[in-house]
XYZ file of C-alpha atoms in Angstrom:
508
model
C 28.488 -70.282 -2.341
C 27.277 -67.701 -4.874
C 28.765 -64.530 -3.428
C 27.088 -62.246 -5.943
C 23.653 -63.532 -4.951
C 24.539 -63.329 -1.253
C 25.394 -59.669 -1.732
C 22.331 -59.046 -3.842
C 20.139 -60.532 -1.108
C 20.954 -57.586 1.186
C 20.960 -54.906 -1.529
C 18.603 -52.185 -0.303
C 17.740 -51.219 -3.878
C 16.797 -54.716 -5.047
C 13.392 -54.429 -6.758
C 10.461 -56.206 -5.151
C 10.013 -58.662 -8.002
C 13.681 -59.649 -7.914
C 13.386 -60.375 -4.195
C 10.723 -62.926 -5.091
C 12.891 -64.468 -7.795
C 15.828 -64.668 -5.420
C 13.699 -66.406 -2.777
C 12.793 -69.057 -5.338
C 16.445 -70.036 -5.821
C 17.776 -69.276 -2.327
C 20.036 -71.589 -0.383
C 20.871 -71.160 3.301
C 23.515 -68.486 2.654
C 21.318 -66.391 0.377
C 18.342 -66.866 2.694
C 20.330 -65.438 5.599
C 20.639 -62.144 3.742
C 17.061 -62.163 2.508
C 15.727 -62.724 6.022
C 17.437 -59.520 7.157
C 15.664 -57.339 4.593
C 13.380 -54.794 6.271
C 11.244 -54.558 3.119
C 10.436 -58.268 3.009
C 6.667 -58.640 2.729
C 4.761 -61.105 4.889
C 4.057 -63.286 1.870
C 7.728 -63.280 0.923
C 8.695 -64.130 4.494
C 6.370 -67.134 4.427
C 7.785 -68.273 1.073
C 11.358 -67.912 2.324
C 10.575 -69.790 5.541
C 9.051 -72.637 3.546
C 12.170 -72.891 1.379
C 14.910 -72.599 4.044
C 14.073 -73.450 7.670
C 17.153 -71.637 9.036
C 15.640 -68.418 7.761
C 12.304 -69.379 9.278
C 13.895 -69.367 12.730
C 15.245 -65.852 12.271
C 11.983 -64.601 10.807
C 10.065 -66.123 13.704
C 12.293 -64.423 16.278
C 11.871 -61.101 14.482
C 8.077 -61.364 14.611
C 7.668 -61.673 10.860
C 5.958 -65.059 11.058
C 2.884 -66.040 13.034
C 1.738 -69.401 14.343
C -0.580 -69.687 11.349
C 2.460 -69.520 9.034
C 4.369 -72.407 10.607
C 3.861 -76.167 10.524
C 5.402 -77.539 13.749
C 6.005 -80.945 12.154
C 7.666 -79.657 8.976
C 9.286 -76.616 10.611
C 9.998 -77.625 14.231
C 12.818 -75.122 14.778
C 10.673 -72.210 13.615
C 7.821 -73.408 15.825
C 10.154 -73.562 18.814
C 11.393 -70.063 18.020
C 7.820 -68.793 18.134
C 7.285 -70.549 21.456
C 10.454 -68.913 22.738
C 8.907 -65.580 21.759
C 5.570 -66.575 23.340
C 3.937 -66.366 19.935
C 3.396 -70.049 19.237
C 0.378 -72.301 19.497
C -0.053 -73.605 23.042
C -0.662 -77.095 21.712
C 2.884 -77.125 20.349
C 4.265 -77.105 23.898
C 2.634 -80.439 24.643
C 3.713 -81.764 21.237
C 7.386 -80.943 21.770
C 7.386 -82.087 25.415
C 6.804 -85.610 24.058
C 9.066 -85.230 20.996
C 11.503 -88.099 20.409
C 14.231 -85.575 19.531
C 16.015 -84.637 22.770
C 17.356 -81.397 21.297
C 13.813 -80.204 20.646
C 12.736 -81.049 24.179
C 15.811 -79.228 25.437
C 14.950 -76.170 23.342
C 11.376 -76.258 24.641
C 12.672 -76.382 28.219
C 14.296 -72.980 27.687
C 11.067 -71.339 26.531
C 9.426 -68.897 28.955
C 5.910 -69.175 30.324
C 5.475 -72.932 29.945
C 2.297 -74.342 31.533
C 2.751 -76.187 34.816
C 1.915 -79.564 33.311
C 4.512 -79.127 30.551
C 7.145 -78.146 33.110
C 6.288 -81.235 35.138
C 6.762 -83.397 32.056
C 10.130 -81.808 31.301
C 11.257 -82.010 34.936
C 10.713 -85.793 34.756
C 12.448 -86.136 31.368
C 14.728 -89.199 31.143
C 17.507 -87.083 29.608
C 19.250 -84.956 32.225
C 20.138 -82.308 29.622
C 16.459 -81.468 29.249
C 15.952 -81.206 33.006
C 19.069 -79.055 33.362
C 17.866 -76.688 30.647
C 14.530 -76.344 32.417
C 16.349 -75.671 35.693
C 18.340 -72.889 34.064
C 15.288 -70.898 32.921
C 12.344 -71.930 35.037
C 10.458 -70.080 37.759
C 11.533 -69.775 41.389
C 9.293 -72.535 42.719
C 10.309 -75.099 40.105
C 13.983 -74.162 40.480
C 13.718 -74.655 44.231
C 12.343 -78.163 43.720
C 14.994 -79.030 41.139
C 17.731 -78.073 43.598
C 16.941 -81.412 45.222
C 17.457 -83.310 41.969
C 19.913 -86.186 42.413
C 21.947 -85.172 39.358
C 24.694 -82.591 39.894
C 24.242 -81.154 36.393
C 20.694 -80.099 37.238
C 21.864 -78.474 40.466
C 24.567 -76.609 38.524
C 21.849 -75.168 36.278
C 19.718 -74.187 39.287
C 22.719 -72.280 40.655
C 22.891 -70.234 37.442
C 19.183 -69.361 37.402
C 18.656 -65.815 38.702
C 15.085 -66.709 39.670
C 16.300 -69.318 42.167
C 15.454 -68.179 45.731
C 18.494 -66.858 47.640
C 18.091 -69.393 50.426
C 18.176 -72.208 47.883
C 21.317 -70.799 46.273
C 22.928 -70.688 49.705
C 22.007 -74.347 50.260
C 23.628 -75.321 46.968
C 26.844 -73.565 47.996
C 27.041 -74.868 51.560
C 25.400 -78.237 51.000
C 23.518 -77.750 54.244
C 20.012 -79.186 54.122
C 20.518 -80.963 50.783
C 21.397 -84.635 50.286
C 24.589 -85.158 48.248
C 24.173 -85.418 44.480
C 24.202 -88.995 43.249
C 25.391 -88.592 39.654
C 27.143 -86.188 37.256
C 27.821 -86.215 33.533
C 31.254 -87.714 34.148
C 30.260 -90.723 36.229
C 27.222 -91.240 33.975
C 29.608 -92.522 31.308
C 32.971 -93.240 32.968
C 34.211 -95.481 35.742
C 35.435 -93.335 38.611
C 37.872 -92.014 39.571
C 38.229 -90.358 36.161
C 39.890 -87.239 34.800
C 39.138 -86.342 31.206
C 42.229 -85.880 29.077
C 42.167 -82.377 27.527
C 43.639 -83.992 24.385
C 41.088 -86.799 24.363
C 41.350 -88.681 21.036
C 37.971 -90.402 21.267
C 35.526 -89.552 18.501
C 32.154 -88.331 19.712
C 33.341 -87.631 23.264
C 31.473 -84.587 24.584
C 33.004 -84.311 28.047
C 34.699 -80.949 28.563
C 38.501 -80.774 29.048
C 39.485 -81.511 32.630
C 36.079 -82.892 33.621
C 36.583 -85.177 36.597
C 34.787 -87.271 39.170
C 36.173 -89.277 42.074
C 32.705 -89.964 43.432
C 32.174 -86.426 44.701
C 31.434 -84.977 41.219
C 34.119 -82.369 41.870
C 34.315 -80.681 38.449
C 30.531 -80.196 38.319
C 30.489 -78.964 41.922
C 33.208 -76.474 40.977
C 31.107 -75.258 38.045
C 28.076 -74.984 40.312
C 30.060 -72.748 42.655
C 31.194 -70.598 39.729
C 27.611 -70.190 38.538
C 26.451 -69.245 42.035
C 29.245 -66.676 42.302
C 28.103 -65.142 39.021
C 24.465 -65.166 40.106
C 23.470 -61.786 41.614
C 20.717 -63.496 43.606
C 23.196 -65.549 45.627
C 23.616 -64.115 49.148
C 27.156 -62.843 49.430
C 27.368 -64.248 52.976
C 27.251 -67.741 51.504
C 30.095 -66.909 49.149
C 32.653 -65.620 51.627
C 33.966 -69.154 52.067
C 35.652 -68.760 48.668
C 37.959 -65.924 49.737
C 40.784 -68.415 50.298
C 39.551 -71.191 48.028
C 42.336 -72.964 46.104
C 40.568 -72.201 42.807
C 41.818 -68.943 41.276
C 38.733 -68.811 39.082
C 36.368 -68.876 42.052
C 38.330 -66.193 43.862
C 38.188 -64.066 40.692
C 34.432 -64.464 40.551
C 34.177 -63.417 44.197
C 36.372 -60.357 43.569
C 33.977 -59.202 40.833
C 30.858 -59.314 43.026
C 29.151 -55.895 43.224
C 28.047 -56.663 46.794
C 31.535 -57.525 47.995
C 32.001 -56.474 51.659
C 34.863 -53.964 52.102
C 36.833 -56.189 54.478
C 36.694 -59.059 52.011
C 37.965 -56.710 49.325
C 40.940 -55.869 51.529
C 41.722 -59.571 51.921
C 41.481 -60.173 48.182
C 43.790 -57.226 47.546
C 46.463 -59.331 49.208
C 45.761 -62.400 47.066
C 48.905 -64.024 45.690
C 47.476 -64.302 42.161
C 47.473 -61.062 40.096
C 44.344 -62.026 38.115
C 42.299 -61.996 41.345
C 43.600 -58.547 42.241
C 42.985 -57.361 38.664
C 39.361 -58.501 38.858
C 39.018 -56.644 42.141
C 40.592 -53.515 40.643
C 37.786 -53.124 38.109
C 35.017 -53.750 40.649
C 33.070 -50.449 40.744
C 32.099 -50.896 44.393
C 35.577 -50.847 45.946
C 36.290 -47.750 48.009
C 38.840 -44.978 47.539
C 41.297 -46.418 50.043
C 41.389 -49.788 48.294
C 41.679 -48.111 44.898
C 44.813 -46.299 46.066
C 46.302 -49.537 47.375
C 45.717 -51.257 44.042
C 47.113 -48.261 42.153
C 50.548 -49.223 43.494
C 50.109 -52.900 42.548
C 52.468 -53.825 39.708
C 50.879 -57.248 39.249
C 49.895 -58.210 35.711
C 46.877 -56.227 34.474
C 45.991 -54.810 37.899
C 46.697 -51.171 37.097
C 45.198 -51.382 33.610
C 41.966 -52.837 34.982
C 41.943 -50.191 37.702
C 42.130 -47.499 35.022
C 38.851 -48.894 33.655
C 37.112 -48.598 37.026
C 34.370 -45.974 36.784
C 35.124 -44.764 40.328
C 38.859 -44.285 40.038
C 39.781 -40.741 41.206
C 41.195 -38.553 38.458
C 44.455 -37.992 40.297
C 44.926 -41.770 40.548
C 44.016 -42.157 36.887
C 46.612 -39.541 35.992
C 49.249 -41.535 37.835
C 48.179 -44.724 36.081
C 48.231 -42.998 32.700
C 51.875 -42.115 33.249
C 52.934 -45.728 33.868
C 50.415 -48.043 32.185
C 49.650 -48.532 28.511
C 45.946 -47.736 28.666
C 45.285 -47.153 24.959
C 43.019 -44.541 23.443
C 39.623 -46.015 24.300
C 37.115 -43.873 26.193
C 37.508 -44.830 29.844
C 34.374 -45.081 32.029
C 35.718 -42.509 34.494
C 36.414 -40.016 31.701
C 32.950 -40.607 30.239
C 31.450 -39.862 33.664
C 33.506 -36.713 34.278
C 31.499 -33.659 35.338
C 31.609 -30.371 33.384
C 34.033 -28.939 35.927
C 36.262 -31.999 35.655
C 36.137 -31.812 31.849
C 37.368 -28.229 32.026
C 40.196 -29.242 34.353
C 41.179 -32.207 32.206
C 41.380 -30.038 29.092
C 44.046 -27.959 30.855
C 45.945 -30.918 32.308
C 49.720 -30.771 31.968
C 49.633 -34.501 31.242
C 49.007 -34.996 27.496
C 47.744 -38.537 28.126
C 44.901 -37.161 30.235
C 44.054 -34.666 27.498
C 44.146 -37.533 25.007
C 41.767 -39.595 27.129
C 39.382 -36.644 27.407
C 39.557 -36.127 23.649
C 38.005 -39.582 23.173
C 34.655 -38.172 24.299
C 32.323 -37.215 21.462
C 30.085 -34.911 23.485
C 32.557 -32.200 24.422
C 31.444 -28.547 24.507
C 32.614 -26.720 21.353
C 35.075 -24.556 23.270
C 36.755 -27.609 24.850
C 36.741 -29.477 21.555
C 38.435 -26.556 19.802
C 41.119 -26.235 22.472
C 41.980 -29.908 22.077
C 41.907 -29.640 18.299
C 44.685 -27.031 18.526
C 46.771 -29.106 20.950
C 50.444 -29.400 20.082
C 50.593 -33.073 21.062
C 49.793 -35.411 18.165
C 48.178 -38.093 20.326
C 45.685 -35.557 21.676
C 44.843 -34.341 18.179
C 44.572 -37.924 16.932
C 41.909 -38.606 19.569
C 39.913 -35.424 18.949
C 40.084 -35.576 15.136
C 36.899 -37.701 14.679
C 34.864 -35.399 16.955
C 31.810 -34.001 15.119
C 31.580 -30.252 14.615
C 35.182 -29.571 13.615
C 35.548 -27.255 10.626
C 37.421 -28.082 7.444
C 40.089 -25.538 8.343
C 40.632 -27.210 11.691
C 40.905 -30.646 10.096
C 43.335 -29.446 7.427
C 45.452 -27.719 10.063
C 45.693 -30.993 11.951
C 46.994 -32.763 8.856
C 49.438 -29.950 8.030
C 50.791 -29.940 11.577
C 50.884 -33.619 12.455
C 50.909 -35.445 9.108
C 50.569 -39.209 8.913
C 49.924 -39.512 12.653
C 46.437 -38.015 12.323
C 45.403 -38.552 8.688
C 43.325 -41.692 9.318
C 41.458 -40.126 12.243
C 40.756 -36.966 10.226
C 39.319 -39.180 7.482
C 37.015 -40.717 10.103
C 35.495 -37.349 10.999
C 31.807 -37.369 9.963
C 32.056 -33.727 8.863
C 35.115 -34.154 6.645
C 34.279 -32.638 3.262
C 34.401 -34.526 -0.019
C 37.297 -32.356 -1.175
C 39.265 -33.086 1.986
C 38.647 -36.811 1.622
C 39.981 -36.731 -1.918
C 43.076 -34.890 -0.725
C 43.642 -37.445 2.033
C 43.701 -40.307 -0.483
C 46.537 -38.466 -2.254
C 48.537 -37.785 0.898
C 52.283 -38.309 0.628
C 53.350 -40.577 2.136
C 50.127 -42.592 1.735
C 48.247 -43.761 4.827
C 46.538 -47.114 4.256
C 44.250 -46.798 7.280
C 43.004 -43.495 5.933
C 41.886 -45.197 2.717
C 39.720 -47.563 4.752
C 38.133 -44.653 6.598
C 37.488 -42.783 3.349
C 35.979 -45.924 1.830
C 33.290 -46.019 4.524
C 32.714 -42.246 4.723
C 29.243 -41.102 3.689
C 30.651 -38.135 1.718
C 33.355 -39.983 -0.194
C 33.341 -39.216 -3.916
C 33.907 -41.447 -6.913
C 37.530 -40.319 -7.391
C 38.287 -40.871 -3.690
C 36.733 -44.329 -3.784
C 38.669 -45.296 -6.897
C 41.843 -44.516 -4.988
C 40.620 -46.703 -2.110
C 40.207 -49.683 -4.419
C 43.987 -49.915 -4.629
C 44.188 -50.973 -0.961
C 43.453 -54.635 -0.266
C 41.557 -53.944 2.961
C 39.789 -50.812 1.752
C 38.710 -52.429 -1.525
C 35.757 -54.461 -0.139
C 34.530 -51.408 1.775
C 34.758 -49.124 -1.244
C 33.038 -51.703 -3.439
C 29.866 -51.248 -1.420
C 29.842 -47.435 -1.418
C 26.930 -45.989 -3.413
C 29.095 -43.135 -4.772
C 31.267 -45.565 -6.705
C 30.627 -45.232 -10.473
C 28.110 -47.892 -11.618
C 30.385 -49.275 -14.346
C 33.124 -49.847 -11.790
C 30.659 -51.650 -9.501
C 29.737 -53.965 -12.369
C 33.413 -54.709 -13.066
C 33.969 -55.585 -9.397
C 31.418 -58.392 -9.675
C 34.218 -60.376 -11.354
C 36.832 -59.576 -8.707
C 39.068 -62.320 -7.334
C 38.169 -61.386 -3.745
C 34.776 -62.781 -2.720
C 34.345 -59.959 -0.208
C 34.580 -57.434 -3.028
C 32.057 -59.396 -5.107
C 29.537 -59.497 -2.249
C 30.000 -55.811 -1.481
C 29.585 -54.821 -5.133
C 26.439 -56.936 -5.463
C 25.074 -55.306 -2.295
C 25.810 -51.804 -3.617
C 22.498 -49.940 -4.122
C 23.997 -48.146 -7.130
C 24.332 -51.407 -9.051
C 22.142 -50.980 -12.185
C 18.803 -52.792 -11.945
C 19.374 -54.428 -15.306
C 22.541 -56.052 -13.961
C 20.690 -57.171 -10.844
C 18.133 -58.876 -13.046
C 20.886 -60.625 -15.004
C 22.407 -61.956 -11.801
C 19.212 -63.582 -10.514
C 18.480 -66.825 -12.374
C 14.946 -67.753 -13.348
C 13.715 -70.738 -11.351
C 11.635 -73.467 -12.922
C 8.742 -72.411 -10.698
C 8.777 -68.768 -11.795
């Protein structure tokens, strides 16, 4: 892999003519960068697609190729991408429905808006993978018909399709009104009873770990139930049978349902497995009474997940914050706090609650300033990146709290160039701060030179346009490929050096 050319391919300042030269010598890695360029002309996109089909797929999905630009025989993946975007030639659908390559038929089956006759062809495909893919994405009427398919893998896909009619999903769960499935992917290839060894040594074996069939296709039936539990179109009444199911996974999926009846939630709150109760704890539809029950649950991850529930009362959250390691991420309940609640939180006697509030980036200036002057370092650390803070406020934070807040101060979008330079010279040094400075829009050349000394900040700094051009050129020979790519992608790289990097192709 030529890392310099990969970086150059995404360089925003690469001249138009050099883009053309780079296309002429591009491999798949270089083409990936070129395909992402917003300034790529239509002609260049066509040239790139003709050279590297992987890029043609991306360009097709991004609407930068038309049906007239693609040969479905020479560029089948790009043609299928256009069909997936409903931009392809309608004749291609019939072409790929009869394609000898099963993967292409499978890809076609996932395309939206297929004509009825093409769907009929795919529904009768001899390879069950194609039929299952159609079942996963097709319309309600076709999905309803495929629910009767004798293969359990097709039924599993129907259960995952959100267009499947609710009554059909209920039938798949209960089995009432449907004949039993005759085959599954396990008994298609193995003599039953069979349980697939998770450490299977056989080359080319594509059965998933634990796949099993004793004649009832139990592992596929289990997966079908999981898909139905995930499917919002499945009537919850049909799912209540899983409240005491031996499968922890299925009970977890039930606990996460947004239409979970309150009484079922109460039963799941008494589940013996903590992961089920943890899933329930984060369900935004559980009521206040159940939330308070779960707040006292010391099972693994239950209280932490409850803290991430958007409906958790603030007094409960305060109790959780005192006992659970929540971290400094912005919690949904804090993000949804009303102006009155924000005011109350800013005056909370619990510094963790003030810290959690300080993670918001839309605080009124008066609240922001109160938190910026907080005496607790963890509160200041959270508020330090908030936009609108003055240089004096940021410097006061560093003077008062030192290394605990330096990196977060460096991440503030309004930190001045002079402050950033000072932060790179902080004693003792803060490595995380160097990485923040390296990506800061207002970092200066001297600050960035200091960042180059840090192994993790070096690749970031190498791509910063404020880095002196001569230094950027020197970094093209760095031992770290990430640094080389970043330097080559740096828009401040001299154009003459860019031209030297791009070889002349025999066709240019």
